[in-house]
Short mmCIF file of C-alpha atoms and ligand atoms in Angstrom, two decimals:
data_model
loop_
_atom_site.label_atom_id
_atom_site.label_comp_id
_atom_site.label_asym_id
_atom_site.label_seq_id
_atom_site.Cartn_x
_atom_site.Cartn_y
_atom_site.Cartn_z
CA MET A 1 -24.24 -9.96 21.16
CA SER A 2 -21.91 -11.82 23.40
CA SER A 3 -21.37 -10.89 27.00
CA LEU A 4 -19.15 -7.98 27.82
CA THR A 5 -15.47 -8.57 28.30
CA ARG A 6 -13.53 -7.05 31.15
CA ARG A 7 -12.14 -4.59 28.67
CA GLN A 8 -15.59 -3.47 27.57
CA LEU A 9 -16.66 -3.09 31.19
CA LEU A 10 -13.69 -0.86 31.71
CA ALA A 11 -14.63 1.09 28.63
CA LEU A 12 -18.09 1.61 30.04
CA GLY A 13 -16.60 2.94 33.23
CA ALA A 14 -17.72 -0.01 35.33
CA ALA A 15 -14.30 -0.30 36.84
CA GLY A 16 -13.61 2.22 39.54
CA ALA A 17 -11.77 5.33 38.56
CA GLY A 18 -8.83 6.54 40.53
CA ALA A 19 -6.92 3.31 40.67
CA THR A 20 -3.30 4.24 40.25
CA VAL A 21 -1.61 0.98 41.03
CA VAL A 22 -1.92 -2.25 39.09
CA GLY A 23 -0.14 -5.56 39.17
CA GLY A 24 1.72 -7.25 41.94
CA ALA A 25 4.82 -5.13 41.91
CA GLY A 26 2.89 -1.99 41.20
CA LEU A 27 2.97 0.66 38.56
CA TRP A 28 3.01 4.28 39.55
CA TRP A 29 1.97 7.21 37.51
CA THR A 30 3.41 10.52 38.45
CA THR A 31 1.71 13.80 37.66
CA THR A 32 4.28 14.41 34.98
CA GLY A 33 2.97 11.38 33.18
CA GLY A 34 6.02 9.20 33.65
CA THR A 35 5.72 5.53 34.44
CA GLY A 36 7.52 3.34 36.84
CA ASP A 37 8.02 -0.32 36.21
CA THR A 38 5.23 -2.80 35.93
CA GLY A 39 4.66 -5.98 37.82
CA GLY A 40 3.37 -7.48 34.62
CA ALA A 41 -0.33 -8.12 34.35
CA ASP A 42 -1.16 -11.13 32.19
CA LEU A 43 -1.51 -10.34 28.52
CA ILE A 44 -5.16 -10.04 27.55
CA GLU A 45 -6.26 -10.70 24.00
CA PRO A 46 -9.17 -9.01 22.28
CA GLU A 47 -12.41 -10.89 21.77
CA VAL A 48 -12.20 -13.22 18.74
CA LEU A 49 -15.11 -13.30 16.27
CA VAL A 50 -15.01 -16.46 14.14
CA SER A 51 -16.73 -16.93 10.79
CA ARG A 52 -19.42 -19.58 10.47
CA ASP A 53 -20.44 -21.30 7.25
CA GLY A 54 -18.16 -19.00 5.31
CA VAL A 55 -19.51 -15.73 6.72
CA LEU A 56 -18.48 -13.37 9.48
CA GLU A 57 -20.98 -10.63 10.25
CA LEU A 58 -20.37 -7.95 12.79
CA ASP A 59 -21.01 -4.40 13.84
CA LEU A 60 -18.03 -2.14 14.36
CA ILE A 61 -18.70 1.02 16.29
CA ALA A 62 -15.96 3.63 16.12
CA ALA A 63 -16.38 5.87 19.14
CA ALA A 64 -14.64 7.68 21.93
CA ALA A 65 -14.01 5.36 24.88
CA ARG A 66 -12.74 5.48 28.44
CA ILE A 67 -10.37 2.57 28.81
CA GLU A 68 -7.80 1.59 31.38
CA VAL A 69 -4.37 2.15 29.89
CA ALA A 70 -1.20 1.72 31.93
CA GLY A 71 -3.14 1.54 35.15
CA ARG A 72 -5.44 4.48 34.83
CA GLU A 73 -8.42 5.73 32.91
CA ALA A 74 -7.61 7.10 29.51
CA SER A 75 -9.78 8.81 26.91
CA VAL A 76 -9.11 7.11 23.62
CA GLN A 77 -11.06 6.05 20.54
CA ALA A 78 -11.84 2.41 20.02
CA PHE A 79 -13.81 -0.10 18.00
CA ASN A 80 -16.61 -1.60 20.12
CA GLY A 81 -15.11 -0.07 23.24
CA SER A 82 -12.08 -2.33 23.16
CA LEU A 83 -8.47 -1.58 22.41
CA PRO A 84 -7.59 -3.28 20.08
CA GLY A 85 -11.00 -3.93 18.51
CA PRO A 86 -12.25 -7.51 18.15
CA THR A 87 -10.11 -9.97 16.21
CA LEU A 88 -11.77 -11.19 13.02
CA HIS A 89 -10.96 -14.84 12.40
CA VAL A 90 -11.81 -16.13 8.95
CA ALA A 91 -10.79 -18.77 6.41
CA PRO A 92 -9.80 -18.29 2.77
CA GLY A 93 -12.99 -18.00 0.68
CA ASP A 94 -15.00 -16.43 3.52
CA THR A 95 -16.99 -13.22 3.33
CA ILE A 96 -16.75 -10.57 6.04
CA ARG A 97 -19.72 -8.21 6.44
CA VAL A 98 -19.13 -5.21 8.63
CA ALA A 99 -21.79 -2.70 9.55
CA MET A 100 -19.52 0.20 10.40
CA HIS A 101 -20.97 2.93 12.60
CA ASN A 102 -19.25 6.26 12.93
CA GLN A 103 -19.83 7.71 16.38
CA LEU A 104 -16.78 9.96 16.16
CA ARG A 105 -16.93 13.71 15.63
CA VAL A 106 -15.23 13.52 12.24
CA SER A 107 -15.50 11.37 9.13
CA THR A 108 -13.97 7.95 9.03
CA ASN A 109 -14.05 4.69 7.05
CA LEU A 110 -12.61 1.19 7.20
CA HIS A 111 -9.70 -0.50 5.48
CA VAL A 112 -8.73 -4.17 5.69
CA HIS A 113 -4.97 -3.89 5.48
CA GLY A 114 -3.27 -6.63 3.47
CA LEU A 115 -6.40 -8.51 2.44
CA HIS A 116 -6.47 -9.40 -1.22
CA VAL A 117 -10.04 -8.30 -1.94
CA SER A 118 -11.75 -5.95 -4.38
CA PRO A 119 -11.13 -2.21 -3.86
CA GLU A 120 -14.48 -1.35 -5.45
CA GLY A 121 -17.93 -0.35 -4.18
CA ASN A 122 -18.54 -1.42 -0.60
CA SER A 123 -15.46 -3.67 -0.51
CA ASP A 124 -12.03 -2.32 0.49
CA ASN A 125 -12.70 1.11 -1.00
CA PRO A 126 -10.44 3.79 0.51
CA PHE A 127 -12.48 6.60 -1.08
CA VAL A 128 -15.56 5.89 1.03
CA SER A 129 -16.23 8.53 3.67
CA ILE A 130 -18.63 7.91 6.54
CA ASP A 131 -19.90 11.10 8.16
CA PRO A 132 -20.31 11.38 11.93
CA GLY A 133 -23.50 9.61 13.00
CA GLU A 134 -23.68 7.61 9.77
CA SER A 135 -23.18 3.92 9.06
CA PHE A 136 -21.85 2.00 6.09
CA ASP A 137 -22.15 -1.67 5.19
CA TYR A 138 -18.92 -3.22 3.98
CA GLU A 139 -18.56 -6.62 2.40
CA PHE A 140 -15.17 -8.20 1.86
CA ALA A 141 -15.13 -11.44 -0.15
CA LEU A 142 -11.84 -13.32 0.23
CA PRO A 143 -10.85 -15.49 -2.71
CA ALA A 144 -10.62 -19.23 -2.03
CA ASP A 145 -6.84 -19.09 -2.49
CA HIS A 146 -6.33 -16.12 -0.17
CA PRO A 147 -2.98 -16.42 1.64
CA PRO A 148 -3.26 -17.29 5.33
CA GLY A 149 -1.70 -14.89 7.77
CA THR A 150 -2.14 -11.98 10.12
CA TYR A 151 -3.75 -8.86 8.73
CA TRP A 152 -5.47 -5.89 10.34
CA TYR A 153 -8.14 -3.26 9.98
CA HIS A 154 -8.06 0.46 10.65
CA PRO A 155 -9.72 3.69 9.47
CA HIS A 156 -8.42 5.14 6.20
CA ARG A 157 -10.20 8.47 5.84
CA HIS A 158 -7.57 10.74 4.30
CA GLY A 159 -6.66 13.55 6.67
CA HIS A 160 -7.67 11.67 9.83
CA VAL A 161 -5.80 8.40 9.61
CA ALA A 162 -2.89 9.08 11.97
CA GLU A 163 -5.20 10.72 14.48
CA GLN A 164 -7.70 7.85 14.48
CA VAL A 165 -5.23 4.97 14.44
CA GLY A 166 -3.13 6.81 17.02
CA ALA A 167 -6.21 7.19 19.21
CA GLY A 168 -6.81 3.44 19.31
CA LEU A 169 -8.85 2.44 16.24
CA TYR A 170 -7.36 -0.81 15.00
CA GLY A 171 -7.90 -4.55 15.24
CA ALA A 172 -6.46 -7.79 13.87
CA ILE A 173 -7.69 -10.10 11.14
CA ILE A 174 -6.53 -13.71 11.08
CA VAL A 175 -6.84 -15.79 7.94
CA GLU A 176 -6.57 -19.45 8.89
CA ASP A 177 -3.75 -21.71 7.79
CA HIS A 178 -4.29 -24.14 4.96
CA GLU A 179 -2.68 -26.80 7.13
CA PRO A 180 -2.49 -26.75 10.90
CA VAL A 181 0.90 -25.79 12.34
CA PRO A 182 2.00 -27.96 15.27
CA MET A 183 2.28 -25.75 18.35
CA THR A 184 1.21 -25.46 21.95
CA ARG A 185 -0.68 -22.19 21.61
CA GLU A 186 -0.82 -18.99 19.67
CA ARG A 187 -1.01 -15.41 20.83
CA LEU A 188 -1.94 -12.16 19.21
CA MET A 189 0.09 -9.06 20.05
CA VAL A 190 -1.03 -5.78 18.55
CA MET A 191 1.62 -3.13 19.16
CA SER A 192 0.55 0.49 19.34
CA ASP A 193 1.78 3.69 20.90
CA LEU A 194 0.21 6.79 22.35
CA THR A 195 0.94 9.65 24.70
CA LEU A 196 -1.44 10.56 27.53
CA ASP A 197 -1.44 13.85 29.35
CA ALA A 198 -1.78 14.16 33.13
CA SER A 199 -5.55 13.80 32.99
CA GLY A 200 -5.55 10.74 30.78
CA ASN A 201 -6.40 12.49 27.54
CA LEU A 202 -4.47 11.90 24.35
CA ALA A 203 -1.70 14.45 24.19
CA GLY A 204 -1.84 16.95 21.35
CA VAL A 205 0.48 16.45 18.40
CA ASN A 206 2.48 19.41 17.19
CA GLN A 207 3.52 20.22 13.67
CA MET A 208 7.03 18.89 14.18
CA GLN A 209 5.67 15.57 15.38
CA GLN A 210 3.39 15.41 12.36
CA MET A 211 6.33 16.01 10.07
CA MET A 212 8.42 13.33 11.75
CA GLY A 213 5.45 11.04 12.22
CA ARG A 214 4.05 10.91 15.75
CA GLU A 215 5.52 8.43 18.20
CA GLY A 216 3.72 7.85 21.48
CA GLU A 217 5.53 7.65 24.81
CA LEU A 218 3.75 4.47 25.81
CA VAL A 219 4.30 1.46 23.60
CA LEU A 220 1.47 -0.97 24.29
CA VAL A 221 0.80 -4.62 23.57
CA ASN A 222 -2.95 -5.22 23.13
CA GLY A 223 -3.46 -1.89 24.86
CA GLN A 224 -1.43 -2.98 27.89
CA LEU A 225 1.84 -1.61 29.15
CA ARG A 226 4.49 -4.33 29.59
CA PRO A 227 2.22 -7.33 30.17
CA GLN A 228 3.55 -10.81 30.74
CA VAL A 229 2.96 -14.28 29.36
CA THR A 230 4.01 -17.63 30.76
CA ALA A 231 4.95 -20.93 29.20
CA ALA A 232 6.55 -24.23 30.13
CA PRO A 233 9.96 -25.23 28.78
CA GLY A 234 9.64 -27.04 25.46
CA GLU A 235 6.34 -25.48 24.48
CA ARG A 236 6.03 -23.88 21.08
CA GLU A 237 4.15 -20.61 20.79
CA ARG A 238 3.16 -18.78 17.68
CA TRP A 239 3.11 -15.03 18.14
CA ARG A 240 1.13 -13.00 15.65
CA ILE A 241 2.46 -9.46 15.87
CA VAL A 242 0.93 -6.36 14.27
CA ASN A 243 2.68 -3.01 14.16
CA ALA A 244 -0.32 -0.68 14.52
CA CYS A 245 1.79 2.32 15.58
CA PRO A 246 1.15 5.32 13.34
CA SER A 247 4.88 5.92 12.77
CA ARG A 248 7.04 3.88 15.10
CA TYR A 249 9.33 1.21 13.68
CA LEU A 250 9.89 -1.79 15.91
CA ARG A 251 13.13 -3.75 15.95
CA LEU A 252 11.94 -6.76 17.92
CA GLN A 253 14.30 -8.92 19.95
CA LEU A 254 13.58 -11.75 22.37
CA ALA A 255 16.91 -12.78 23.86
CA GLY A 256 17.21 -16.16 25.56
CA GLN A 257 14.62 -17.89 23.40
CA GLN A 258 14.79 -19.79 20.15
CA VAL A 259 12.82 -17.69 17.71
CA ARG A 260 11.95 -18.41 14.11
CA LEU A 261 10.22 -16.15 11.64
CA PHE A 262 7.20 -17.99 10.28
CA SER A 263 5.43 -15.29 8.31
CA ARG A 264 6.02 -11.77 7.08
CA ASP A 265 2.85 -9.81 6.22
CA LEU A 266 1.17 -12.53 4.17
CA GLY A 267 1.33 -16.28 3.68
CA ARG A 268 4.11 -18.19 5.36
CA LEU A 269 7.77 -18.77 4.65
CA PRO A 270 8.44 -22.22 3.16
CA THR A 271 10.94 -22.82 5.97
CA PRO A 272 10.76 -20.84 9.20
CA GLU A 273 13.92 -18.80 9.50
CA GLU A 274 15.96 -18.47 12.72
CA VAL A 275 16.19 -14.85 13.75
CA THR A 276 17.67 -12.78 16.56
CA GLU A 277 15.78 -9.65 15.61
CA VAL A 278 13.14 -8.59 13.12
CA ASP A 279 12.36 -5.06 11.95
CA ILE A 280 8.76 -4.18 11.39
CA ALA A 281 7.70 -0.85 9.95
CA PRO A 282 4.29 0.66 10.68
CA GLY A 283 1.67 -1.59 9.04
CA ASN A 284 3.88 -4.70 8.88
CA ARG A 285 2.99 -7.94 10.62
CA ILE A 286 5.11 -10.95 11.50
CA GLU A 287 4.45 -14.34 12.96
CA LEU A 288 7.12 -15.85 15.18
CA LEU A 289 7.56 -19.38 16.43
CA VAL A 290 9.00 -19.28 19.93
CA GLU A 291 10.41 -22.51 21.40
CA ALA A 292 10.14 -21.78 25.09
CA THR A 293 13.40 -22.07 27.03
CA GLU A 294 13.53 -21.89 30.84
CA GLY A 295 14.05 -18.39 32.20
CA SER A 296 12.68 -14.92 31.91
CA SER A 297 12.95 -13.13 28.56
CA ALA A 298 11.93 -9.66 27.54
CA LEU A 299 10.47 -8.82 24.17
CA VAL A 300 12.07 -5.47 23.43
CA ALA A 301 11.95 -2.90 20.67
CA ALA A 302 15.54 -1.83 20.06
CA PRO A 303 16.22 1.67 18.74
CA VAL A 304 15.71 2.24 15.02
CA ASP A 305 17.18 5.17 13.16
CA ARG A 306 14.58 6.08 10.57
CA GLY A 307 16.26 9.31 9.61
CA GLY A 308 15.21 12.85 10.35
CA MET A 309 14.86 16.16 8.72
CA GLY A 310 18.41 17.12 7.95
CA GLY A 311 19.76 15.73 11.17
CA THR A 312 19.10 18.72 13.41
CA MET A 313 15.36 18.51 13.72
CA ARG A 314 14.80 15.18 15.38
CA GLY A 315 13.63 17.03 18.45
CA ASP A 316 11.88 15.50 21.41
CA ASN A 317 9.64 13.30 19.35
CA GLU A 318 11.61 10.18 19.98
CA PRO A 319 11.50 9.26 23.60
CA GLY A 320 13.62 6.26 24.31
CA ASN A 321 15.11 6.43 20.88
CA ASP A 322 18.47 5.47 22.30
CA GLU A 323 17.29 2.75 24.61
CA PRO A 324 15.48 -0.51 24.02
CA ILE A 325 11.84 -0.41 25.09
CA ARG A 326 10.54 -3.39 26.99
CA LEU A 327 7.24 -4.50 25.52
CA LEU A 328 6.43 -7.78 27.22
CA THR A 329 7.93 -10.42 29.49
CA LEU A 330 7.92 -14.14 28.79
CA GLU A 331 8.32 -16.29 31.92
CA VAL A 332 9.24 -19.88 31.17
CA SER A 333 9.18 -22.27 34.10
CA GLY A 334 7.69 -25.51 35.39
CA ASN A 335 7.79 -29.06 34.11
CA PRO A 336 9.19 -29.42 30.63
CA ALA A 337 6.52 -30.13 28.05
CA PRO A 338 6.95 -32.70 25.28
CA ARG A 339 8.19 -31.06 22.11
CA PRO A 340 5.51 -30.48 19.49
CA ALA A 341 6.01 -32.14 16.10
CA LEU A 342 8.33 -30.53 13.58
CA VAL A 343 6.88 -27.75 11.49
CA SER A 344 6.54 -29.09 7.99
CA GLN A 345 7.68 -27.28 4.90
CA GLY A 346 5.25 -24.69 3.48
CA PRO A 347 4.42 -24.37 -0.21
CA ALA A 348 7.04 -22.73 -2.44
CA LEU A 349 6.48 -19.01 -2.93
CA ARG A 350 5.59 -17.56 -6.29
CA ASP A 351 8.59 -15.86 -7.86
CA LEU A 352 7.63 -13.05 -10.22
CA ARG A 353 11.19 -12.94 -11.54
CA ASP A 354 10.10 -15.92 -13.63
CA GLU A 355 7.28 -13.96 -15.23
CA PRO A 356 7.62 -11.15 -17.80
CA ALA A 357 7.03 -7.62 -16.49
CA VAL A 358 5.00 -5.54 -18.95
CA ALA A 359 5.82 -2.13 -17.51
CA THR A 360 8.45 -0.47 -15.37
CA ARG A 361 7.85 2.67 -13.36
CA THR A 362 9.68 4.85 -10.90
CA VAL A 363 7.72 6.11 -7.94
CA ASP A 364 9.56 8.77 -5.97
CA PHE A 365 8.73 9.72 -2.40
CA ALA A 366 9.89 13.20 -1.41
CA MET A 367 9.62 15.88 1.22
CA GLY A 368 9.94 19.56 0.45
CA MET A 369 9.48 22.91 2.12
CA THR A 370 6.80 25.37 1.22
CA GLY A 371 5.37 28.49 2.84
CA ALA A 372 1.92 28.05 4.35
CA MET A 373 0.79 31.36 2.87
CA GLY A 374 0.26 31.14 -0.84
CA GLY A 375 2.58 28.23 -1.34
CA ASP A 376 5.70 30.29 -1.90
CA ARG A 377 8.99 28.82 -0.95
CA THR A 378 9.80 30.73 2.17
CA MET A 379 11.66 30.00 5.33
CA MET A 380 10.28 29.74 8.80
CA GLY A 381 9.43 33.15 10.28
CA GLY A 382 9.32 34.82 6.89
CA GLU A 383 6.89 37.54 5.99
CA GLY A 384 3.24 36.97 5.20
CA GLY A 385 1.30 37.72 8.35
CA ASP A 386 0.96 36.02 11.67
CA GLU A 387 0.55 32.57 10.19
CA ALA A 388 3.68 32.53 8.13
CA THR A 389 5.16 29.15 8.88
CA THR A 390 7.14 26.74 6.83
CA MET A 391 5.27 23.60 5.91
CA MET A 392 6.71 20.34 4.85
CA THR A 393 5.16 18.90 1.75
CA PHE A 394 4.94 15.16 1.29
CA THR A 395 4.76 14.14 -2.34
CA ILE A 396 4.89 11.19 -4.69
CA ASN A 397 6.46 11.97 -8.05
CA GLY A 398 6.16 15.64 -7.14
CA GLN A 399 2.43 15.62 -6.39
CA GLU A 400 0.32 15.59 -3.27
CA PHE A 401 -2.61 13.21 -3.00
CA ASP A 402 -5.66 14.02 -5.08
CA PRO A 403 -8.42 11.42 -4.84
CA ASP A 404 -9.83 12.53 -8.22
CA ARG A 405 -6.60 12.05 -10.14
CA THR A 406 -5.50 8.60 -11.30
CA ASP A 407 -1.73 8.46 -10.99
CA ILE A 408 -1.00 5.00 -12.31
CA SER A 409 -3.05 2.82 -14.65
CA VAL A 410 -2.25 -0.84 -14.87
CA ALA A 411 -3.72 -3.75 -16.79
CA THR A 412 -5.11 -6.63 -14.78
CA ALA A 413 -3.43 -9.99 -15.31
CA THR A 414 -0.02 -8.36 -15.81
CA VAL A 415 3.16 -8.03 -13.79
CA GLU A 416 4.84 -4.64 -13.33
CA GLN A 417 8.19 -3.63 -11.94
CA TRP A 418 8.22 -0.54 -9.75
CA THR A 419 11.33 1.19 -8.48
CA LEU A 420 10.46 2.94 -5.23
CA THR A 421 12.89 5.78 -4.68
CA ASN A 422 13.25 8.00 -1.66
CA SER A 423 14.79 11.42 -2.19
CA SER A 424 14.23 12.51 1.40
CA PRO A 425 16.33 12.18 4.57
CA MET A 426 13.72 9.97 6.31
CA ASP A 427 12.69 6.38 5.72
CA HIS A 428 9.23 5.84 4.22
CA PRO A 429 7.44 2.48 4.62
CA ILE A 430 5.51 2.14 1.37
CA HIS A 431 2.25 0.25 1.23
CA LEU A 432 0.10 -0.76 -1.73
CA HIS A 433 -3.48 -1.86 -1.19
CA VAL A 434 -4.91 -5.12 -2.60
CA TRP A 435 -1.74 -6.40 -4.34
CA PRO A 436 1.31 -7.50 -2.32
CA MET A 437 4.79 -6.66 -3.55
CA GLN A 438 7.73 -8.97 -4.16
CA ILE A 439 10.98 -7.24 -3.25
CA VAL A 440 13.62 -7.98 -5.86
CA GLU A 441 16.31 -5.43 -5.03
CA ASP A 442 16.94 -3.83 -1.68
CA GLY A 443 20.56 -2.90 -0.99
CA ASP A 444 22.60 -5.94 -0.02
CA ARG A 445 19.71 -7.99 1.24
CA ASP A 446 19.81 -11.63 0.21
CA LEU A 447 16.79 -12.08 -2.01
CA SER A 448 17.56 -15.48 -3.43
CA GLU A 449 14.29 -16.65 -1.87
CA PRO A 450 11.18 -14.70 -2.94
CA ARG A 451 10.35 -12.07 -0.36
CA TRP A 452 6.76 -10.82 -0.23
CA GLN A 453 5.44 -7.92 1.82
CA ASP A 454 2.65 -5.40 1.66
CA VAL A 455 4.61 -2.66 3.42
CA VAL A 456 8.15 -2.17 2.12
CA ASN A 457 10.57 0.17 3.81
CA VAL A 458 12.38 2.52 1.44
CA PRO A 459 15.37 3.91 3.33
CA ALA A 460 16.32 7.59 3.31
CA PHE A 461 17.96 8.43 -0.03
CA GLY A 462 17.62 4.77 -0.98
CA GLU A 463 15.61 2.71 -3.41
CA VAL A 464 13.89 -0.63 -3.50
CA GLN A 465 12.70 -2.54 -6.53
CA VAL A 466 9.49 -4.54 -6.37
CA LEU A 467 7.44 -6.69 -8.71
CA ILE A 468 3.67 -6.62 -8.48
CA ALA A 469 1.21 -9.07 -10.03
CA PHE A 470 -2.06 -7.31 -10.80
CA ASP A 471 -3.72 -10.69 -11.23
CA ASP A 472 -7.25 -9.71 -10.48
CA PHE A 473 -9.61 -7.14 -8.99
CA PRO A 474 -10.08 -4.34 -11.46
CA GLY A 475 -10.69 -1.10 -9.63
CA ARG A 476 -9.09 1.95 -8.16
CA THR A 477 -7.18 2.13 -4.91
CA VAL A 478 -4.13 3.73 -3.27
CA TYR A 479 -0.49 3.33 -2.34
CA HIS A 480 1.07 5.48 0.33
CA CYS A 481 3.58 5.96 3.09
CA HIS A 482 2.45 4.06 6.19
CA ILE A 483 3.86 6.73 8.46
CA LEU A 484 0.26 7.79 8.73
CA ASP A 485 1.05 11.46 9.33
CA HIS A 486 2.86 11.48 5.99
CA GLU A 487 -0.09 9.84 4.29
CA ASP A 488 -2.47 12.40 5.79
CA GLN A 489 -0.21 15.20 4.58
CA GLY A 490 -0.29 14.01 0.99
CA MET A 491 2.12 11.11 0.50
CA MET A 492 -0.44 8.93 -1.23
CA GLY A 493 -1.21 8.14 -4.86
CA THR A 494 -3.95 6.34 -6.75
CA VAL A 495 -3.68 3.29 -8.96
CA GLU A 496 -6.37 1.92 -11.23
CA ALA A 497 -6.38 -1.62 -12.58
CA ARG A 498 -8.50 -2.19 -15.69
CU1 C2O B 501 -2.70 0.08 6.67
CU2 C2O B 501 -3.58 2.15 3.31
O1 C2O B 501 -3.17 1.13 5.03
CU1 CU B 502 -3.55 -1.16 3.64
CU1 CU B 503 6.77 8.71 5.06
#
C-alpha cells in the first residue's frame, strides 16, 4: 500500500477536530448549517492508481468515514477513506481487478459506469449483492478498442444506490487517450452534493426529497467546497468533470475563459466544440479544454429546471435553484506561457444511421400515485390506518423493477432503435449499461454530427430517439433513470443480449 494521503489522514481522524475555519479568507459554519464564503483552498485530487503491464489491481473498502468537508468533520461513507475514492487510470485493453470489501451496514456492490465491458459473472454485473462484512472479487476486461474518456464507479445495489452515492461512495476511472492531447495539465473534478446537519452527520432524506430526487445543500468538487485552481495565461488545461450527484443537474459555465468541449461521456469529439455552457445530468461526464485567460473566473452551476410534480410540489428540496452555485475559482495570472500545439482532429465517430436497425421499441418512463396500503389508488391522508400515505410509483412501460424479469431481449451484433418517452412532469436522465447510445432525435437539437452518450436526458413529457449497437457482450444488465432515488424506487428495467 502506498503512504496515506492527507485526505486519508483526515478520514482516520488524525487531523484535529473542532477546526471551524479554513483557508485564508476563512469559512464559517453557523449552527444552522449555513456556510459563509470560502477563501479557496487549492483543489486536491484523489490518489491515482495506474495500471501496469495491462493490469490494475486494487482493494476498495466501502465504509463509514470521518472526513473534513467544508471545513469541519463530517460523517460520510467513502471508498478507502477518501472522497472521492481513488482514481483508476487504465489503457484500452487493460484488466481491472477490484477486491471489493463491504464494511457498511447494508448490502452494496460495484458498477463501472460507462465502461464497455461484460455484464456477466464477476464483471460489471449489477445483480451482484455483497452483504455487510463480505468481499467480492471483480474483474473488468476492457476491449483493446475501448473508447478513451472519463468514466466512474459507484455502488449499484438496488434500493441503496442514492443513499450510498449520496453518502460519498464514488470515484473516477480514466481510460487513456489513443494519442496524446497537447496541453499544459489536466485536472479531475468530481462533482457531488450532500447535506450535513449541525453535528456533521448526513441529513435525513424525506419522502418528498426521494420523489424529487435528493439534492444536497453543499455542492462539492472532489469533496471540497469552492476550491481554487491557478494557471498562467496561455496555458491549456483539460478538465475531466464527473457529475456524481444523485439527482442534481449541472449547467456548467466558466465565464471569461475560452472553453471547448472535448468529450461527452465516452470517446472524444472529432473537433472540440466552443461552448459557453454545458448541461450534465447525473451520471454524465464531460472533458473541457480551457485556454487560460488572465483574470479570475468562477466555474458555476446555473439553475436547471428539471420539472416537478405538477408544479406545486417542488418544495424546499432545491436550495439555490434560482441562483447560480459557485463550484470553483480559476485564477489566471503571471507570465504568459507559450501556447501548446493545436489539438489535432480526432477520429470520425461511428454513425449508426448508416446501419440497418433490426428492431424498434418504445420505452416509457412514468410516475404515478398509489396508496401505500394495499396498492389502492388513494389520496394522501385517505383511510387505511396510521400509515396511509400516497406513494409515487416510478415505472418503465408500466412496471417497477424486478431483477428476475427480463424486459427486453436483444440479439448481439445488431442495431436497435429505441424511443425513450417520458410521460411524467419531471426530466429523467436515462442510462443504459455496457452499450452507449447514439442520440438521433432530441427536439430541435442539431444532430448532424453523431452524438454519443451513456446518460441521455429525456425531458418532462418529451421523447428522445436513440440507436444502440449491441455489438458484443452477451449477458443481462439494466437501464434506468440516473436520478438514483428514482432508480431505487423502481425506475429500472433489464435487458438481455443473446
Ligand atoms: Cu451510474 Cu446504472 O449507473
Ligand atoms: Cu452505469
Ligand atoms: Cu427519474
